[in-house]
Short mmCIF file of C-alpha atoms in Angstrom, two decimals:
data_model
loop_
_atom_site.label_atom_id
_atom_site.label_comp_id
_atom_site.label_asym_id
_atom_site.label_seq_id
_atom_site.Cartn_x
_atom_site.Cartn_y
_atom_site.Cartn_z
CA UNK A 1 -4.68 1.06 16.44
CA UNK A 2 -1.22 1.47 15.27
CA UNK A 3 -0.33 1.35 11.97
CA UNK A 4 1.33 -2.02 12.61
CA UNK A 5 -1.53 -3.45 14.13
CA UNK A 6 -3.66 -1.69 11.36
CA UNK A 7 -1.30 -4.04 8.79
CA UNK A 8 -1.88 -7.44 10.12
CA UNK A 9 -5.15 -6.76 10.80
CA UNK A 10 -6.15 -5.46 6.62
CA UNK A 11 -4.13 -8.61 5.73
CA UNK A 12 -6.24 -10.80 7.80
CA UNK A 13 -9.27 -9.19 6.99
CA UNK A 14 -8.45 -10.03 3.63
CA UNK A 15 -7.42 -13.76 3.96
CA UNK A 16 -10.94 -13.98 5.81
CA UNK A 17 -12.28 -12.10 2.23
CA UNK A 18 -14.21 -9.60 4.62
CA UNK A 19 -14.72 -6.95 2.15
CA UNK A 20 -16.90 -5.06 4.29
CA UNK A 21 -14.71 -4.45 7.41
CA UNK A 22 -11.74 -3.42 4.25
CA UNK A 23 -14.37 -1.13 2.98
CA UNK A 24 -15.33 0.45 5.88
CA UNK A 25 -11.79 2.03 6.76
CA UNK A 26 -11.94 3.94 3.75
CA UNK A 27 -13.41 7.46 3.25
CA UNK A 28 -16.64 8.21 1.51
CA UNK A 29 -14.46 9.92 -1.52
CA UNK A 30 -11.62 7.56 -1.85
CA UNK A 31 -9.87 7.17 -4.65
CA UNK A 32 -8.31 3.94 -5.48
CA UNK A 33 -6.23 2.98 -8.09
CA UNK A 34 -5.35 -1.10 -8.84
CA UNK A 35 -4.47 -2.71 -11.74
CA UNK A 36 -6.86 -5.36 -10.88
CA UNK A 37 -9.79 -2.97 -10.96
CA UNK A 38 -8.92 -2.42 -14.59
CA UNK A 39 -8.78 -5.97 -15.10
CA UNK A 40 -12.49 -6.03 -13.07
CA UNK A 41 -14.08 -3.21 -13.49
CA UNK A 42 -12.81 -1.50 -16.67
CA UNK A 43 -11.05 1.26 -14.92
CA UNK A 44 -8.26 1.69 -12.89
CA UNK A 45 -9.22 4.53 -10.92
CA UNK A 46 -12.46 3.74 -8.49
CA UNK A 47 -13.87 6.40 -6.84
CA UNK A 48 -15.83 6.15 -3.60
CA UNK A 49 -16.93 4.11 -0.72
CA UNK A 50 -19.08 2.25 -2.34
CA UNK A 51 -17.84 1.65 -5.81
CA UNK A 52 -14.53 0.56 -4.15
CA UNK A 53 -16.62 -1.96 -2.18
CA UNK A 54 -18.81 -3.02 -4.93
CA UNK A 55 -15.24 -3.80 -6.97
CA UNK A 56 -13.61 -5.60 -4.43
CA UNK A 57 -17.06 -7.71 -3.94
CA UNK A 58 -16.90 -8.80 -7.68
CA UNK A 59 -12.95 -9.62 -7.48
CA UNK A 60 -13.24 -11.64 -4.28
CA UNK A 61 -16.21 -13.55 -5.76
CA UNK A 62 -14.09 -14.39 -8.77
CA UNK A 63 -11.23 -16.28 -6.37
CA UNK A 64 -11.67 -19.40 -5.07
CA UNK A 65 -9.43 -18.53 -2.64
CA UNK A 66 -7.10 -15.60 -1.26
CA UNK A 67 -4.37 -15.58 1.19
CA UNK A 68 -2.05 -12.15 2.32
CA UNK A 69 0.83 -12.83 4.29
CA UNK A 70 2.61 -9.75 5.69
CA UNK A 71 6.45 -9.09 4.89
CA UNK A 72 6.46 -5.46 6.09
CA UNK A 73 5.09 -2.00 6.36
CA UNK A 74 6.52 1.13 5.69
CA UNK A 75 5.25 4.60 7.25
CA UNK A 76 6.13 8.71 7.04
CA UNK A 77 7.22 10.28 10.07
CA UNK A 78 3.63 11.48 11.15
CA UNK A 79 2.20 7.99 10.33
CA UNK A 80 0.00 9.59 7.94
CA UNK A 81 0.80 7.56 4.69
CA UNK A 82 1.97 3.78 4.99
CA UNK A 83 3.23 1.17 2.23
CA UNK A 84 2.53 -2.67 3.14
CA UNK A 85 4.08 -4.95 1.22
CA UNK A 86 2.50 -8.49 1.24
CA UNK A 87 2.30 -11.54 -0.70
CA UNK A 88 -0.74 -12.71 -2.18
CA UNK A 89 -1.78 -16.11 -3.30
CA UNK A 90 -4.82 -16.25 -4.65
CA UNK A 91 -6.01 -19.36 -6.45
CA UNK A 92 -2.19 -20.65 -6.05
CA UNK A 93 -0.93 -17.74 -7.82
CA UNK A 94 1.40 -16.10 -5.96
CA UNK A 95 2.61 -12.46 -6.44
CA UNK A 96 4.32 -9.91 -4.29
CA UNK A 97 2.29 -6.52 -3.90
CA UNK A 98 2.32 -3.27 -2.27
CA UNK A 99 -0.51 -0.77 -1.49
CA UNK A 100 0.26 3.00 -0.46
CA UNK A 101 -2.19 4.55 1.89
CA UNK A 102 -3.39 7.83 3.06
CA UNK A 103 -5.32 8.38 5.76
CA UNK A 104 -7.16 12.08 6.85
CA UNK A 105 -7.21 13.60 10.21
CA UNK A 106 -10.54 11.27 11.25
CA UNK A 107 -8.10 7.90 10.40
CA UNK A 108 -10.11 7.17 7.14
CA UNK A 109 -8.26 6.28 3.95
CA UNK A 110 -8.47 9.26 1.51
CA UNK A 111 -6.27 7.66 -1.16
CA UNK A 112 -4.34 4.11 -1.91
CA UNK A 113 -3.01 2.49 -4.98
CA UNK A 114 -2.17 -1.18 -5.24
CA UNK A 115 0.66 -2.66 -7.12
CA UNK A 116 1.62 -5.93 -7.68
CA UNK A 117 4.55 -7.69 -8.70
CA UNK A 118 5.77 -10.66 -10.76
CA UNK A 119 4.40 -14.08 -9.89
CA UNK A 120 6.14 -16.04 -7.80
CA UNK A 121 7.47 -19.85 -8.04
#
């Protein structure tokens, strides 16, 4: 999968809130780092698979609803590292964000950091 295709399909995957398949493209030592998990979790920095998961399940379950739309992606030369920028609306709030990812040889994420903007009108 490109990285294109890879970027509508993480922002549909999210509008469908399927944390699992989102989880699942990251590597078992990830480390994330969100605002939002602060705001959840306590922390801004999650660390693993399954911790990441086990965040993203509590946010998600706090939304009545979520919606990503796509505005564009950015990637490095080697396609290693990608920025998509998105906006979110999520219980009619809605912001513009960013994530950086990076993935390893295997196509996993190693790293990513989400940050989000200003709300919008």
């Amino acid at each position: 999968m490109s990285n294109q295709e890879f970027a509508r399909w993480w922002v549909k995957a999210w509008s469908n809130r399927d944390v699992d398949a989102v989880a699942d493209c990251f590597a078992e030592n990830v480390r994330f780092v969100s605002p939002r998990a602060a705001e959840v979790t306590g922390k801004a920095v999650v660390v693993g698979r399954q911790a990441l998961r086990d965040y993203w399940r509590r946010a998600v379950a706090s939304a009545e609803s979520i919606e990503f739309q796509l505005d564009s992606i950015l990637e490095d030369a080697d396609g290693k590292r990608i920025v998509i920028v998105y906006t979110s609306d999520i219980d009619g709030r809605r912001k513009r964000a960013c994530e950086f990812m990076q993935f390893d040889d295997e196509g996993e994420i190693v790293a990513a950091e989400a940050m989000h903007g200003c709300v919008l009108p």
